Coordinates of C-alpha atoms and ligand atoms in Angstrom, one line a residue:
M20 CA 50.0 140.7 118.7
T21 CA 53.5 141.2 120.1
P22 CA 54.5 144.9 120.0
S23 CA 56.9 146.0 117.3
Q24 CA 60.4 146.6 118.8
I25 CA 61.8 150.0 117.8
T26 CA 65.4 151.4 117.7
L27 CA 65.2 155.1 117.6
L28 CA 68.3 156.7 116.2
G29 CA 68.5 160.4 117.2
A30 CA 66.1 160.1 120.1
T31 CA 66.9 163.5 121.6
G32 CA 66.1 165.4 118.4
S33 CA 63.0 167.0 117.0
I34 CA 62.0 163.9 115.0
G35 CA 63.0 161.7 118.0
S36 CA 60.6 163.4 120.3
S37 CA 57.8 163.5 117.8
T38 CA 58.3 159.7 117.4
L39 CA 58.2 159.1 121.1
D40 CA 55.0 161.1 121.3
V41 CA 53.3 158.9 118.8
V42 CA 54.7 155.7 120.3
A43 CA 53.4 156.7 123.8
R44 CA 49.9 156.7 122.4
H45 CA 50.1 153.0 121.4
P46 CA 51.9 151.0 124.1
G47 CA 50.4 147.7 123.1
S48 CA 51.6 148.1 119.5
Y49 CA 55.1 149.6 119.8
Q50 CA 57.9 149.2 122.3
I51 CA 61.2 151.2 122.5
Y52 CA 64.1 148.7 122.3
A53 CA 66.9 151.2 122.0
L54 CA 67.5 154.9 122.1
T55 CA 70.5 156.7 120.7
A56 CA 71.9 160.2 120.8
N57 CA 75.2 162.1 120.2
T58 CA 76.2 163.9 123.4
S59 CA 73.2 165.1 125.4
V60 CA 73.4 163.0 128.5
D61 CA 70.8 164.9 130.5
A62 CA 68.1 164.4 127.8
M63 CA 69.0 160.8 127.3
A64 CA 69.0 160.0 131.0
G65 CA 65.5 161.4 131.2
L66 CA 64.3 159.4 128.2
C67 CA 65.9 156.2 129.5
L68 CA 64.3 156.4 132.9
K69 CA 60.9 157.0 131.2
W70 CA 61.1 154.4 128.4
Q71 CA 63.4 151.8 130.1
P72 CA 64.9 150.7 126.7
K73 CA 67.1 147.6 126.6
F74 CA 69.9 149.7 125.2
A75 CA 71.0 153.3 125.1
V76 CA 73.8 154.4 122.8
M77 CA 75.7 157.7 123.1
F78 CA 77.9 158.3 120.1
E79 CA 80.6 160.0 122.2
T80 CA 82.4 157.7 124.5
D81 CA 82.7 160.2 127.4
A82 CA 79.0 160.9 127.2
A83 CA 78.3 157.1 127.3
E84 CA 80.4 156.7 130.5
T85 CA 78.6 159.6 132.2
L86 CA 75.2 158.2 131.1
E87 CA 76.1 154.7 132.4
K88 CA 77.0 156.1 135.8
R89 CA 73.8 158.1 136.0
L90 CA 71.6 155.2 135.0
Q91 CA 73.3 152.8 137.4
A92 CA 72.8 155.3 140.3
D93 CA 69.1 155.4 139.4
G94 CA 68.9 151.5 139.4
S95 CA 68.1 151.3 135.6
N96 CA 68.6 148.1 133.7
T97 CA 69.3 149.9 130.4
R98 CA 72.7 148.8 129.0
V99 CA 74.8 151.7 127.6
L100 CA 76.9 151.4 124.4
S101 CA 78.9 153.9 122.5
G102 CA 80.2 154.8 119.1
E103 CA 79.5 153.5 115.6
A104 CA 79.8 149.9 117.0
G105 CA 77.0 150.6 119.5
L106 CA 74.8 152.1 116.8
L107 CA 75.3 149.1 114.5
Q108 CA 74.6 146.7 117.4
V109 CA 71.2 148.2 118.2
V110 CA 70.3 148.5 114.5
E111 CA 71.2 144.9 113.6
D112 CA 69.8 143.3 116.7
Q113 CA 67.5 140.4 115.8
N114 CA 64.9 141.5 118.2
V115 CA 64.5 144.9 116.4
D116 CA 61.6 145.1 113.9
C117 CA 61.8 148.8 113.1
V118 CA 64.5 151.4 112.9
V119 CA 63.7 155.1 113.0
A120 CA 66.6 156.9 111.2
A121 CA 66.5 160.4 112.7
I122 CA 70.1 161.3 113.1
V123 CA 70.9 164.6 111.4
G124 CA 73.4 164.7 108.5
A125 CA 76.1 162.4 107.2
A126 CA 76.6 161.0 110.7
G127 CA 73.4 158.9 110.1
L128 CA 74.6 157.2 106.9
V129 CA 76.3 154.1 108.4
P130 CA 73.4 153.1 110.8
S131 CA 70.7 154.0 108.3
L132 CA 72.3 151.9 105.6
A133 CA 72.9 149.1 108.1
A134 CA 69.1 149.1 108.9
A135 CA 68.3 148.6 105.2
K136 CA 70.9 145.9 105.0
A137 CA 69.4 144.1 108.0
G138 CA 66.0 144.1 106.3
K139 CA 64.3 146.1 108.9
R140 CA 61.3 148.4 108.6
V141 CA 63.2 151.7 108.1
L142 CA 61.5 154.9 108.9
L143 CA 63.8 157.3 107.0
A144 CA 63.9 160.9 108.2
N145 CA 67.7 161.2 107.7
K146 CA 67.5 162.5 104.1
E147 CA 71.2 163.2 104.0
A148 CA 71.9 159.4 104.2
L149 CA 69.9 158.9 101.0
V150 CA 71.3 161.9 99.3
M151 CA 74.8 160.5 99.9
S152 CA 74.2 156.9 99.1
G153 CA 71.2 157.0 96.6
K154 CA 71.4 153.9 94.4
L155 CA 73.4 151.9 97.0
F156 CA 70.7 152.6 99.6
M157 CA 67.8 151.8 97.4
D158 CA 69.4 148.6 96.1
T159 CA 70.4 147.5 99.6
A160 CA 66.8 148.0 100.9
R161 CA 65.3 146.1 98.0
D162 CA 67.9 143.2 98.0
N163 CA 67.3 142.7 101.7
D164 CA 63.5 143.0 101.7
A165 CA 63.6 146.1 104.0
I166 CA 60.4 148.1 104.2
L167 CA 61.5 151.6 103.4
M168 CA 59.0 154.3 104.7
P169 CA 59.7 158.0 104.0
V170 CA 59.1 160.2 107.1
D171 CA 60.1 163.5 105.4
S172 CA 56.6 165.0 105.2
E173 CA 56.8 165.7 101.5
H174 CA 57.9 162.2 100.6
N175 CA 55.5 160.7 103.0
A176 CA 52.8 162.7 101.2
I177 CA 54.0 161.6 97.8
F178 CA 54.0 158.0 99.0
Q179 CA 50.4 158.4 100.1
C180 CA 49.4 159.9 96.7
M181 CA 51.1 157.0 94.8
P182 CA 49.1 154.0 93.6
D183 CA 49.6 150.9 95.7
C184 CA 51.2 149.0 92.9
L185 CA 54.2 151.4 93.1
T186 CA 54.5 151.9 96.8
Q187 CA 54.7 148.2 97.3
H188 CA 58.3 148.3 96.0
H189 CA 59.2 150.0 99.2
S190 CA 58.1 146.9 101.1
S191 CA 58.9 143.2 101.1
V192 CA 55.6 142.6 99.4
K193 CA 56.6 141.7 95.8
M194 CA 55.1 143.7 93.0
T195 CA 52.5 141.6 91.3
N196 CA 51.8 143.8 88.3
Q197 CA 55.0 145.6 87.3
Q198 CA 53.7 146.5 83.9
V199 CA 50.7 148.5 85.2
N200 CA 50.4 151.9 83.5
A201 CA 50.1 154.0 86.6
G202 CA 50.0 157.2 84.5
I203 CA 52.2 159.3 86.9
E204 CA 53.3 162.5 85.1
K205 CA 54.8 164.6 87.7
I206 CA 55.6 165.0 91.4
L207 CA 54.8 168.4 92.8
L208 CA 57.2 168.9 95.8
T209 CA 55.9 171.6 98.0
A210 CA 58.1 174.0 100.0
S211 CA 57.0 176.6 102.6
G212 CA 59.7 179.0 101.2
G213 CA 61.2 179.4 104.7
P214 CA 61.4 182.5 106.9
F215 CA 63.0 184.6 104.2
R216 CA 60.7 183.9 101.3
S217 CA 60.0 187.5 100.6
F218 CA 63.4 189.0 101.6
T219 CA 65.4 190.9 99.0
A220 CA 68.9 189.8 98.0
D221 CA 70.3 192.6 100.1
Q222 CA 68.2 191.6 103.2
L223 CA 69.4 188.0 102.7
E224 CA 73.1 189.2 103.1
H225 CA 72.3 190.3 106.7
V226 CA 70.2 187.5 108.2
T227 CA 71.4 186.1 111.5
P228 CA 71.4 182.5 112.7
E229 CA 68.7 183.3 115.2
Q230 CA 66.4 184.5 112.4
A231 CA 67.3 181.5 110.2
V232 CA 66.4 178.8 112.8
N233 CA 63.0 180.4 113.4
H234 CA 60.8 178.6 110.8
P235 CA 57.3 180.0 110.3
N236 CA 55.5 176.7 110.1
W237 CA 57.6 173.8 111.4
D238 CA 59.5 173.3 114.7
M239 CA 62.7 171.5 113.7
G240 CA 66.4 170.9 114.5
K241 CA 68.8 173.8 113.8
K242 CA 70.5 172.3 110.7
I243 CA 67.3 171.5 108.8
S244 CA 65.9 174.9 109.8
V245 CA 68.8 176.7 108.1
D246 CA 68.5 174.3 105.1
S247 CA 64.8 175.4 104.9
A248 CA 65.8 179.0 105.0
T249 CA 68.3 178.6 102.1
L250 CA 66.0 176.2 100.2
M251 CA 68.8 173.6 100.4
N252 CA 66.3 171.5 102.2
K253 CA 64.1 171.4 99.2
G254 CA 67.1 170.6 97.0
L255 CA 68.1 167.7 99.2
E256 CA 64.4 166.6 99.1
L257 CA 64.5 166.8 95.3
I258 CA 67.4 164.3 95.3
E259 CA 65.6 162.2 98.0
A260 CA 62.4 162.0 95.8
Y261 CA 64.5 161.2 92.7
W262 CA 65.9 158.1 94.5
L263 CA 62.8 157.1 96.5
F264 CA 60.3 157.2 93.6
D265 CA 62.6 156.5 90.7
M266 CA 61.4 159.7 88.9
D267 CA 63.1 161.6 86.2
I268 CA 64.3 164.9 87.8
A269 CA 62.6 166.9 85.0
N270 CA 59.3 165.5 86.3
I271 CA 59.8 166.7 89.9
E272 CA 58.7 170.3 90.2
V273 CA 59.3 172.5 93.3
V274 CA 56.2 174.5 94.3
I275 CA 56.4 177.2 97.0
H276 CA 53.3 176.9 99.1
P277 CA 53.6 179.2 102.1
Q278 CA 50.8 177.7 104.2
S279 CA 52.4 174.2 104.5
V280 CA 49.0 172.5 104.4
I281 CA 49.5 170.5 101.2
H282 CA 52.6 168.4 101.9
S283 CA 53.1 167.4 98.2
M284 CA 51.1 166.2 95.2
V285 CA 51.2 163.7 92.4
S286 CA 49.9 164.6 89.0
Y287 CA 48.4 161.9 86.7
S288 CA 47.9 161.6 82.9
D289 CA 44.1 161.7 83.2
G290 CA 44.3 165.2 84.7
S291 CA 44.0 164.1 88.3
V292 CA 46.2 165.8 90.9
L293 CA 46.3 164.0 94.3
A294 CA 47.4 166.0 97.3
Q295 CA 48.0 165.0 100.9
M296 CA 47.0 167.7 103.4
G297 CA 47.2 168.2 107.1
N298 CA 48.5 170.4 109.8
P299 CA 52.3 170.9 109.6
D300 CA 53.2 168.4 112.4
M301 CA 55.7 165.6 111.9
R302 CA 53.6 163.2 114.0
T303 CA 51.4 162.6 111.0
P304 CA 54.0 161.2 108.6
I305 CA 55.7 159.3 111.5
A306 CA 52.4 157.7 112.5
H307 CA 51.7 156.8 108.9
A308 CA 55.2 155.3 108.4
L309 CA 55.0 153.3 111.6
A310 CA 51.6 151.8 110.9
W311 CA 51.3 151.6 107.1
P312 CA 49.3 150.0 105.6
E313 CA 47.1 150.7 108.7
R314 CA 46.3 154.1 110.2
I315 CA 46.8 155.0 113.8
V316 CA 46.1 158.1 116.0
S317 CA 49.0 160.5 116.0
G318 CA 47.9 163.3 118.3
V319 CA 47.8 165.8 115.5
E320 CA 44.8 168.2 115.5
P321 CA 42.4 167.7 112.6
L322 CA 42.9 170.2 109.8
D323 CA 40.4 173.0 110.0
I324 CA 39.9 173.7 106.3
F325 CA 37.8 176.8 107.0
E326 CA 40.5 178.3 109.1
V327 CA 43.1 177.6 106.3
A328 CA 40.6 179.3 103.8
K329 CA 43.3 179.9 101.2
L330 CA 46.1 178.0 99.5
D331 CA 48.8 179.9 97.6
F332 CA 51.4 178.6 95.1
E333 CA 54.5 180.3 93.6
K334 CA 57.5 179.3 91.6
P335 CA 60.8 179.2 93.5
D336 CA 63.3 182.1 92.9
L337 CA 66.6 180.4 92.1
E338 CA 68.4 183.8 92.0
R339 CA 67.7 184.7 95.6
F340 CA 68.0 181.0 96.7
P341 CA 70.9 179.6 94.7
C342 CA 71.2 176.5 96.8
L343 CA 68.2 174.9 95.0
G344 CA 69.9 175.5 91.7
L345 CA 73.1 174.0 93.0
C346 CA 71.1 170.8 93.8
Y347 CA 69.9 170.6 90.2
R348 CA 73.5 171.1 89.1
A349 CA 74.8 168.3 91.4
I350 CA 72.2 165.9 90.2
G351 CA 73.1 166.7 86.6
M352 CA 76.8 166.2 87.4
G353 CA 76.0 162.7 88.8
G354 CA 78.5 160.4 90.6
T355 CA 79.8 161.8 93.8
A356 CA 78.5 165.4 93.2
T357 CA 75.5 165.1 95.5
I358 CA 77.8 163.8 98.3
V359 CA 80.1 166.8 97.8
L360 CA 77.1 169.1 97.8
N361 CA 75.8 167.6 101.0
A362 CA 79.1 167.7 102.8
A363 CA 79.9 171.3 101.8
N364 CA 76.4 172.3 103.0
E365 CA 76.9 170.6 106.4
I366 CA 80.2 172.4 106.9
A367 CA 78.9 175.8 105.7
V368 CA 75.7 175.6 107.8
E369 CA 77.8 174.9 110.9
A370 CA 80.1 177.8 110.1
F371 CA 77.0 180.0 109.7
L372 CA 75.5 178.9 113.0
N373 CA 78.9 179.6 114.6
E374 CA 78.8 183.1 113.1
Q375 CA 82.0 182.6 111.1
I376 CA 80.3 183.2 107.7
G377 CA 77.2 185.0 106.5
F378 CA 74.0 183.4 105.3
T379 CA 74.6 184.0 101.6
D380 CA 78.2 182.5 102.0
I381 CA 76.5 179.1 102.4
A382 CA 75.6 178.9 98.7
R383 CA 78.9 180.4 97.6
L384 CA 80.9 177.8 99.6
I385 CA 78.9 174.9 98.2
E386 CA 79.4 176.2 94.7
Q387 CA 83.2 176.7 95.2
T388 CA 83.4 173.1 96.7
L389 CA 81.5 171.7 93.7
D390 CA 83.9 173.6 91.4
K391 CA 87.1 172.4 93.1
A392 CA 86.2 168.8 94.0
D393 CA 87.1 165.9 91.7
I394 CA 83.8 164.3 90.9
S395 CA 84.1 160.6 90.5
D396 CA 81.6 158.0 89.2
K397 CA 82.5 155.6 92.0
V398 CA 79.5 155.5 94.3
D399 CA 78.9 151.8 94.7
S400 CA 80.4 151.3 98.1
L401 CA 80.2 152.9 101.5
A402 CA 84.0 153.5 101.4
A403 CA 83.9 155.4 98.2
I404 CA 81.0 157.5 99.5
Q405 CA 82.7 158.3 102.7
A406 CA 86.0 159.2 100.9
A407 CA 84.1 161.8 98.7
D408 CA 82.4 163.2 101.9
V409 CA 85.8 163.6 103.7
M410 CA 87.4 165.2 100.6
A411 CA 84.6 167.7 100.2
R412 CA 84.6 168.7 103.9
Q413 CA 88.3 169.4 103.6
I414 CA 87.8 171.6 100.5
C415 CA 85.0 173.5 102.1
N416 CA 86.9 174.0 105.3
D417 CA 89.8 175.4 103.3
C418 CA 87.5 177.8 101.6
I419 CA 86.1 179.0 105.0
A420 CA 89.7 179.5 106.3
E421 CA 90.3 181.7 103.2
I422 CA 87.2 183.8 104.1
L423 CA 88.3 184.1 107.7
R424 CA 91.8 185.2 106.7
A425 CA 90.4 187.9 104.4
Q426 CA 88.2 189.3 107.2
Ligands
LIG20 P1 67.9 167.4 115.6 O1 69.1 168.2 115.5 O2 66.7 168.0 116.4 O3 68.3 166.0 116.2 C1 69.3 165.2 115.7 C2 69.5 164.0 116.5 O4 70.7 163.3 115.9 C3 69.8 164.2 118.0 O5 69.2 163.1 118.7 C4 71.4 164.1 118.1 O6 71.8 163.6 119.3 C5 71.6 163.0 117.0 N1 73.0 163.2 116.4 C6 73.5 164.4 115.9 N2 74.8 164.2 115.5 C7 75.1 162.8 115.7 C8 76.2 162.0 115.5 N3 77.4 162.5 115.0 N4 76.1 160.7 115.9 C9 75.0 160.2 116.4 N5 73.9 160.9 116.6 C10 73.9 162.2 116.3 O7 67.4 167.1 114.1 P2 66.0 166.8 113.5 O8 65.3 168.1 113.1 O9 65.2 165.8 114.4 O10 66.3 166.1 112.1 C11 66.8 164.7 112.1 C12 66.8 164.3 110.6 O11 65.4 164.3 110.2 C13 67.5 165.2 109.7 O12 68.1 164.5 108.7 C14 66.4 166.1 109.1 O13 66.8 166.5 107.8 C15 65.3 165.1 109.0 N6 63.9 165.7 109.0 C16 63.6 166.5 110.1 C17 62.3 167.1 110.1 C18 61.9 167.9 111.3 O14 60.7 168.4 111.3 N7 62.7 168.1 112.3 C19 61.5 167.0 109.0 C20 61.9 166.2 107.9 C21 63.1 165.6 108.0
LIG21 MG1 60.5 167.9 104.4

C-alpha cells in the first residue's frame, strides 16, 4: 500500500506536534508531503530537516525567505512557499490525500474550505473555520466527496458513538439506508470547566493571562486555552456539533465533567447512552481520524479506570461564564451572528493576552459586538463570510479602544 500523503496546516502548533507524533509511529502508512506555519522559522526549520517534506509554507513572506535560506544552507530539497497562495497550493496538490486543518482561528478558513472543495480527507481541528462557514463548509465537503473527520476530542468522541449509517455521510461512501431510525435523542457535549470552574464572579475579574493559559487537563495553544477558561471553547464546539452532526441545538447539552475522561456521549431512544473514554491526549482523536475506519496505535497510555475511580458531572453556570450563553444567542440569531461572535472573541482574547483588557471583558466585548453588528442572512459565499468577519473585528477593536481611553 502506498503511504497516504499528508499536508499538515499549523505544523508548529499543539495539534501539529501531536499529529507528527502519531505519524512518526506509522512511517509505512503516512508521509508528510507539506508542512505549514505562520512565522516561527526556527521550529519550521527543525521540522523540515526532520521530515523532509516536499513543500514548506510560511504564511509571512519574510519568514518564508528566512526559512528558504536556512534550508538551502542545510542542503534540504524542501521547496518553500508563502502566503495564502502557498497554503492553497499544498492543500489542492493532486498528490495530497489528507489535509490536517490545525491552524488556529479564522486564518484557517480559506485553506480548510479549500481542502473540502478539493475532496480531500480533511482532519478538522480548526473549529473556527466551521463556526464561520457552517453550511457552506458542510455542503462543500459533501458535494466534493471529501471525507470530513472531526479531530476536536468531543466531536471525535461523538462521531465514535454515532451509528455507522450516520457517520458515513462524512465520507465519500454513499449512505445506503437514509431512512434508518437511528434513535438519537441527544448529544452530551462534555467540558472540563477549565481552570476557573470553581472561581467566584469576583475572582474571575482578576485572573491573569498566565493563569488562563494553564489548563488543568489539556496541553493546548494559548487561544484555545483562554477559550476553555471562558467556556467560549464549549460554545464554539456547540456550533461545531450543530453543523457536523446536523442536530437541533436544543438536543445538544453541555455537561461539565472535570476529569476529562469521557470526551462526549450520545443518548438513544432505548435508554442507551454511549460514551467515548480515554486519557485526555489529542493523539487519540488524531489517530482515529487518520485511520478511520481502521484503528492504529497513537502512543497514548491506556486509561487506568481504577486510578480514575470517580466521574463527576455538573450543569454549566452561564452567569459566571456568559460566553457560553452568547454562543446560544448567536446560534439563535442565525446568519452572520456566529461569524461576528467568533471574530469578536479572537480580537478580545488577543487583547486579554496582551494585558489590554481583563478576563471578564472578553464576554462584555463579544456581547457589545453582537449588539452593534448588522447581522445579515448572507452566508453562502466565502466573500460574504469574510466581510462579516472584517466588520466584526473593526467593531470589537473600536470597543477596545474605548476601554483603553477610559483607563
Ligand atoms: P497553536 O496556537 O498551538 O498552533 C496554531 C498553528 O497555526 C501554528 O502552527 C501557527 O503557526 C499556525 N498559525 C497561526 N496563525 C496563522 C496564520 N495567520 N496563518 C497561517 N498559520 C497560522 O494552536 P492549537 O492549540 O494547535 O490549535 C489549533 C486548532 O485546533 C485551533 O482551531 C483549536 O481550536 C483546535 N483544537 C486544538 C486542540 C488542542 O488540544 N490544542 C484541541 C481541539 C481543537
Ligand atoms: Mg474540544
